[in-house]
Amino acid sequence: MSEPEKALSNAALADEVEALNSIYSPDTLVVQSFSSTTHETTAILRLPDLPFSFLVSFPADYPTDAPPTIIGTQSTGGSGRGEGEAAVTILRDVLGRVWTPDQVCLFDLLEEASPLLRRHQDQHHHGQVENYGTDAANRSATIDPPPTSTATGPKGHDGDDEDEDEHDRLTCGLTASSTISPPPAWVMSEPLTATKSTFVARACRVTSLSDATDSISHLLATNKKVAGATHNITAWRIRSRQPPNPHTGVAAATIQDSDDDGETAAGGRLLHLMQLMDVWDVVVVVTRWYGGVKLGPDRFRLINSVARDALVRGGFDVKGEDTTTNSKPNKGKGKGKK
C-alpha cells in the first residue's frame, strides 16, 4: 500500500480530499506523505486563484481531537519577500477560529482565508498594512454568503437545519407563479445515486431575480416529487442589464445568492461552483432525496457533480467544461418531469 493510500485510510480525511478537489480544482488538497511512526499525514494545500500553496500536517486522530497544523509554505508562486510568512500567519489565525472537535474544517478554512489573503495581497501592493487577525465578518465579499436561516426543526440528515416556513412559502405561498408562460426550460442532469441518496440538478436561463424565484416556485408547484424531496438547494447569478452610471462609471449591481434548504453550506458551495465556471444569468436547483445513510462531506461533491452536469448540458458554462456523461448541450433533456 502506497503512502497516500495509507493516509487516506482516515475516512474523514479521505472524504475531505475528495470533496475539496471536486468543489475547487483537482489539486486543491494532495496527500504527499504518511508517517508510519506517528501516523501523521502531510499534504499540500493550494488556495483557489492564489499563488500560495502550504504544507499541512494531519494528526492520526483528525478531526476527532486535534486540528491540522500549518507547517509552512510549500510555494509562494513568486510573491514578494515576506509574503509567504504573512500568508502562513493569516492561515493559522483563521484555522484557530474555524476548527471544532469532530468536524472537518478545510472547506471553512479556504472560504475564510482566501478573501483575507487576496485583500492582503492587494493592500501589500499598495503599501498598506493589514491586520492579519481581522475578523472574517469584515472580509471582502468575494463570495456572497448563503442566507442564514432561523431553524426550528431538523431536516438535514447530515447534521443540518432547515427553516420549515421557507419551504412552505416556496411550495404553497408562491404557487401562483406556476401559471407563468412559457414554463421554465429546465435542463436536467443525469440522476446520481450514492448510498441510497439520489441527486438531480436542473438549470435554466433567467434574466432577473423574479425570473429565478418564479422558476423555482413553478418547479416546486408543478412537480410533486421535487417538492417532496428532502432538500432543494438553489443558487443563481444574474448580471445587471443596466449600463454603468454615466456620471460615476460604476456598473449596476449584479445579483448572486443561494439557499441551502436545510443542507447547511451546500448553497454557498453551489454558488461557488457557478462562479468558478463563470456562469451568468442562470438559476440552478439541486434536488436530494435522502436515503437514510449519512454521506458526510461527500454530499457536497455529489451536489456539485450533478450541478456541473446540468450546466454543461445546457451550454451555460462560458469556460466550456466537459463531463464524463455528455460534453454537448442537451436542450431537450430535463424539460419534463423527472
GROMACS .gro file of C-alpha atoms in nm, residues 41-269:
model
  229
   41THR     CA    1  -0.035   1.272   0.711
   42THR     CA    2   0.133   1.557   0.525
   43ALA     CA    3  -0.048   1.717   0.234
   44ILE     CA    4  -0.013   2.014   0.002
   45LEU     CA    5  -0.300   2.264   0.024
   46ARG     CA    6  -0.348   2.508  -0.264
   47LEU     CA    7  -0.581   2.804  -0.229
   48PRO     CA    8  -0.812   2.885  -0.524
   49ASP     CA    9  -0.689   3.166  -0.751
   50LEU     CA   10  -0.391   3.241  -0.525
   51PRO     CA   11  -0.019   3.176  -0.583
   52PHE     CA   12   0.038   3.017  -0.242
   53SER     CA   13   0.049   2.650  -0.153
   54PHE     CA   14   0.102   2.521   0.201
   55LEU     CA   15   0.229   2.211   0.375
   56VAL     CA   16  -0.035   2.085   0.617
   57SER     CA   17   0.003   1.804   0.871
   58PHE     CA   18  -0.296   1.598   0.986
   59PRO     CA   19  -0.267   1.405   1.314
   60ALA     CA   20  -0.383   1.045   1.332
   61ASP     CA   21  -0.697   1.141   1.527
   62TYR     CA   22  -0.804   1.425   1.293
   63PRO     CA   23  -1.070   1.558   1.311
   64THR     CA   24  -1.185   1.398   1.638
   65ASP     CA   25  -0.945   1.552   1.886
   66ALA     CA   26  -0.688   1.763   1.703
   67PRO     CA   27  -0.681   2.017   1.418
   68PRO     CA   28  -0.439   2.009   1.125
   69THR     CA   29  -0.113   2.204   1.155
   70ILE     CA   30   0.005   2.460   0.901
   71ILE     CA   31   0.373   2.368   0.871
   72GLY     CA   32   0.464   2.646   0.630
   73THR     CA   33   0.455   2.741   0.264
   74GLN     CA   34   0.527   2.480   0.000
   75SER     CA   35   0.543   2.753  -0.266
   76THR     CA   36   0.479   3.128  -0.274
   77GLY     CA   37   0.439   3.139  -0.651
   78GLY     CA   38   0.694   3.415  -0.691
   79SER     CA   39   0.528   3.650  -0.441
   80GLY     CA   40   0.728   3.925  -0.280
   81ARG     CA   41   0.961   3.886   0.014
   82GLY     CA   42   0.783   3.807   0.338
   83GLU     CA   43   0.456   3.726   0.162
   84GLY     CA   44   0.480   3.356   0.247
   85GLU     CA   45   0.528   3.424   0.618
   86ALA     CA   46   0.233   3.664   0.618
   87ALA     CA   47   0.017   3.409   0.437
   88VAL     CA   48   0.102   3.140   0.692
   89THR     CA   49   0.012   3.379   0.975
   90ILE     CA   50  -0.327   3.451   0.818
   91LEU     CA   51  -0.396   3.084   0.755
   92ARG     CA   52  -0.305   2.982   1.111
   93ASP     CA   53  -0.520   3.259   1.256
   94VAL     CA   54  -0.824   3.152   1.054
   95LEU     CA   55  -0.765   2.785   1.137
   96GLY     CA   56  -0.778   2.870   1.506
   97ARG     CA   57  -1.125   3.018   1.454
   98VAL     CA   58  -1.287   2.760   1.228
   99TRP     CA   59  -1.173   2.429   1.378
  100THR     CA   60  -1.401   2.249   1.621
  101PRO     CA   61  -1.360   1.892   1.750
  102ASP     CA   62  -1.517   1.615   1.540
  103GLN     CA   63  -1.565   1.845   1.239
  104VAL     CA   64  -1.353   1.861   0.925
  105CYS     CA   65  -1.254   2.221   0.866
  106LEU     CA   66  -1.061   2.273   0.543
  107PHE     CA   67  -1.355   2.399   0.337
  108ASP     CA   68  -1.428   2.662   0.603
  109LEU     CA   69  -1.057   2.741   0.617
  110LEU     CA   70  -1.041   2.804   0.242
  111GLU     CA   71  -1.360   3.011   0.239
  112GLU     CA   72  -1.242   3.226   0.531
  113ALA     CA   73  -0.874   3.261   0.441
  114SER     CA   74  -0.888   3.311   0.064
  115PRO     CA   75  -1.058   3.654   0.072
  116LEU     CA   76  -0.826   3.767   0.352
  117LEU     CA   77  -0.518   3.663   0.154
  118ARG     CA   78  -0.646   3.835  -0.161
  119ARG     CA   79  -0.711   4.153   0.032
  120HIS     CA   80  -0.370   4.134   0.197
  121GLN     CA   81  -0.205   4.098  -0.144
  122ASP     CA   82  -0.394   4.399  -0.281
  123GLN     CA   83  -0.308   4.613   0.020
  124HIS     CA   84   0.054   4.496   0.025
  125HIS     CA   85   0.096   4.601  -0.336
  126HIS     CA   86  -0.038   4.946  -0.246
  127GLY     CA   87   0.191   4.985   0.054
  128GLN     CA   88  -0.081   4.938   0.314
  129VAL     CA   89  -0.060   4.735   0.632
  130GLU     CA   90  -0.310   4.460   0.704
  131ASN     CA   91  -0.418   4.330   1.043
  132TYR     CA   92  -0.392   3.953   0.998
  133GLY     CA   93  -0.639   3.891   1.278
  134THR     CA   94  -0.924   4.080   1.114
  135ASP     CA   95  -1.248   3.901   1.184
  136ALA     CA   96  -1.392   3.708   0.894
  137ALA     CA   97  -1.710   3.914   0.915
  138ASN     CA   98  -1.515   4.215   0.786
  139ARG     CA   99  -1.354   4.036   0.494
  140SER     CA  100  -1.421   4.145   0.136
  141ALA     CA  101  -1.725   3.968  -0.006
  142THR     CA  102  -1.553   3.765  -0.276
  143ILE     CA  103  -1.830   3.507  -0.246
  144ASP     CA  104  -2.176   3.609  -0.138
  145PRO     CA  105  -2.262   3.403   0.173
  146PRO     CA  106  -2.573   3.191   0.169
  147PRO     CA  107  -2.864   3.342   0.362
  148THR     CA  108  -2.883   3.242   0.725
  149SER     CA  109  -3.187   3.056   0.848
  150THR     CA  110  -3.368   3.060   1.178
  151ALA     CA  111  -3.402   2.685   1.204
  152THR     CA  112  -3.669   2.542   1.428
  153GLY     CA  113  -3.655   2.176   1.336
  154PRO     CA  114  -3.412   1.929   1.182
  155LYS     CA  115  -3.431   1.831   0.822
  156GLY     CA  116  -3.069   1.794   0.719
  157HIS     CA  117  -2.983   1.432   0.789
  158ASP     CA  118  -2.610   1.512   0.780
  159GLY     CA  119  -2.637   1.738   1.083
  160ASP     CA  120  -2.810   2.031   0.912
  161ASP     CA  121  -3.110   2.253   0.998
  162GLU     CA  122  -3.394   2.390   0.794
  163ASP     CA  123  -3.638   2.679   0.815
  164GLU     CA  124  -3.958   2.483   0.757
  165ASP     CA  125  -4.157   2.800   0.697
  166GLU     CA  126  -3.934   2.884   0.400
  167HIS     CA  127  -4.013   2.553   0.232
  168ASP     CA  128  -4.385   2.605   0.292
  169ARG     CA  129  -4.358   2.952   0.143
  170LEU     CA  130  -4.198   2.819  -0.174
  171THR     CA  131  -4.438   2.527  -0.219
  172CYS     CA  132  -4.760   2.698  -0.111
  173GLY     CA  133  -4.736   3.075  -0.089
  174LEU     CA  134  -4.585   3.120  -0.435
  175THR     CA  135  -4.781   2.862  -0.629
  176ALA     CA  136  -4.943   3.138  -0.830
  177SER     CA  137  -4.618   3.153  -1.026
  178SER     CA  138  -4.695   2.807  -1.162
  179THR     CA  139  -4.905   2.987  -1.424
  180ILE     CA  140  -4.607   3.167  -1.574
  181SER     CA  141  -4.585   3.128  -1.951
  182PRO     CA  142  -4.384   2.983  -2.105
  183PRO     CA  143  -4.276   2.743  -1.829
  184PRO     CA  144  -3.906   2.735  -1.735
  185ALA     CA  145  -3.690   2.549  -1.988
  186TRP     CA  146  -3.509   2.332  -1.734
  187VAL     CA  147  -3.209   2.130  -1.843
  188MET     CA  148  -3.169   1.828  -1.616
  189SER     CA  149  -2.858   1.633  -1.518
  190GLU     CA  150  -2.827   1.259  -1.511
  191PRO     CA  151  -2.958   1.131  -1.175
  192LEU     CA  152  -2.678   1.028  -0.940
  193THR     CA  153  -2.735   0.777  -0.661
  194ALA     CA  154  -2.489   0.715  -0.376
  195THR     CA  155  -2.558   0.519  -0.058
  196LYS     CA  156  -2.934   0.531  -0.121
  197SER     CA  157  -2.945   0.910  -0.165
  198THR     CA  158  -3.035   1.039  -0.512
  199PHE     CA  159  -2.926   1.375  -0.655
  200VAL     CA  160  -3.060   1.555  -0.962
  201ALA     CA  161  -2.980   1.907  -1.082
  202ARG     CA  162  -3.180   2.140  -1.304
  203ALA     CA  163  -3.063   2.465  -1.463
  204CYS     CA  164  -3.238   2.725  -1.672
  205ARG     CA  165  -3.176   3.070  -1.815
  206VAL     CA  166  -3.310   3.373  -1.620
  207THR     CA  167  -3.273   3.747  -1.667
  208SER     CA  168  -3.390   3.882  -1.330
  209LEU     CA  169  -3.433   3.787  -0.966
  210SER     CA  170  -3.808   3.749  -1.020
  211ASP     CA  171  -3.736   3.511  -1.308
  212ALA     CA  172  -3.522   3.298  -1.077
  213THR     CA  173  -3.771   3.285  -0.789
  214ASP     CA  174  -4.066   3.227  -1.024
  215SER     CA  175  -3.882   2.941  -1.195
  216ILE     CA  176  -3.808   2.775  -0.863
  217SER     CA  177  -4.165   2.821  -0.745
  218HIS     CA  178  -4.303   2.681  -1.071
  219LEU     CA  179  -4.088   2.370  -1.036
  220LEU     CA  180  -4.199   2.308  -0.678
  221ALA     CA  181  -4.564   2.377  -0.757
  222THR     CA  182  -4.582   2.150  -1.063
  223ASN     CA  183  -4.354   1.861  -0.969
  224LYS     CA  184  -4.472   1.683  -0.656
  225LYS     CA  185  -4.170   1.455  -0.648
  226VAL     CA  186  -3.933   1.753  -0.638
  227ALA     CA  187  -4.148   1.942  -0.387
  228GLY     CA  188  -4.145   1.638  -0.157
  229ALA     CA  189  -3.768   1.587  -0.173
  230THR     CA  190  -3.552   1.620   0.136
  231HIS     CA  191  -3.362   1.923   0.003
  232ASN     CA  192  -3.385   2.158  -0.294
  233ILE     CA  193  -3.061   2.355  -0.291
  234THR     CA  194  -3.069   2.663  -0.513
  235ALA     CA  195  -2.827   2.924  -0.644
  236TRP     CA  196  -2.842   3.194  -0.907
  237ARG     CA  197  -2.617   3.453  -1.071
  238ILE     CA  198  -2.772   3.734  -1.273
  239ARG     CA  199  -2.576   4.006  -1.448
  240SER     CA  200  -2.733   4.352  -1.450
  241ARG     CA  201  -2.868   4.472  -1.786
  242GLN     CA  202  -2.835   4.837  -1.681
  243PRO     CA  203  -2.547   5.040  -1.831
  244PRO     CA  204  -2.288   5.195  -1.595
  245ASN     CA  205  -2.377   5.523  -1.432
  246PRO     CA  206  -2.272   5.792  -1.685
  247HIS     CA  207  -2.152   6.023  -1.408
  248THR     CA  208  -1.960   5.777  -1.189
  249GLY     CA  209  -1.882   5.499  -1.435
  250VAL     CA  210  -1.994   5.245  -1.174
  251ALA     CA  211  -2.175   4.944  -1.314
  252ALA     CA  212  -2.513   4.847  -1.172
  253ALA     CA  213  -2.504   4.571  -0.912
  254THR     CA  214  -2.530   4.210  -1.014
  255ILE     CA  215  -2.735   3.955  -0.823
  256GLN     CA  216  -2.599   3.629  -0.687
  257ASP     CA  217  -2.734   3.433  -0.395
  258SER     CA  218  -2.816   3.084  -0.274
  259ASP     CA  219  -3.042   2.885  -0.043
  260ASP     CA  220  -2.935   2.572   0.147
  261ASP     CA  221  -3.289   2.443   0.210
  262GLY     CA  222  -3.162   2.264   0.519
  263GLU     CA  223  -2.841   2.124   0.365
  264THR     CA  224  -2.616   2.360   0.557
  265ALA     CA  225  -2.348   2.536   0.344
  266ALA     CA  226  -2.449   2.348   0.027
  267GLY     CA  227  -2.596   2.660  -0.134
  268GLY     CA  228  -2.272   2.854  -0.090
  269ARG     CA  229  -2.072   2.571  -0.245
   0.00000   0.00000   0.00000
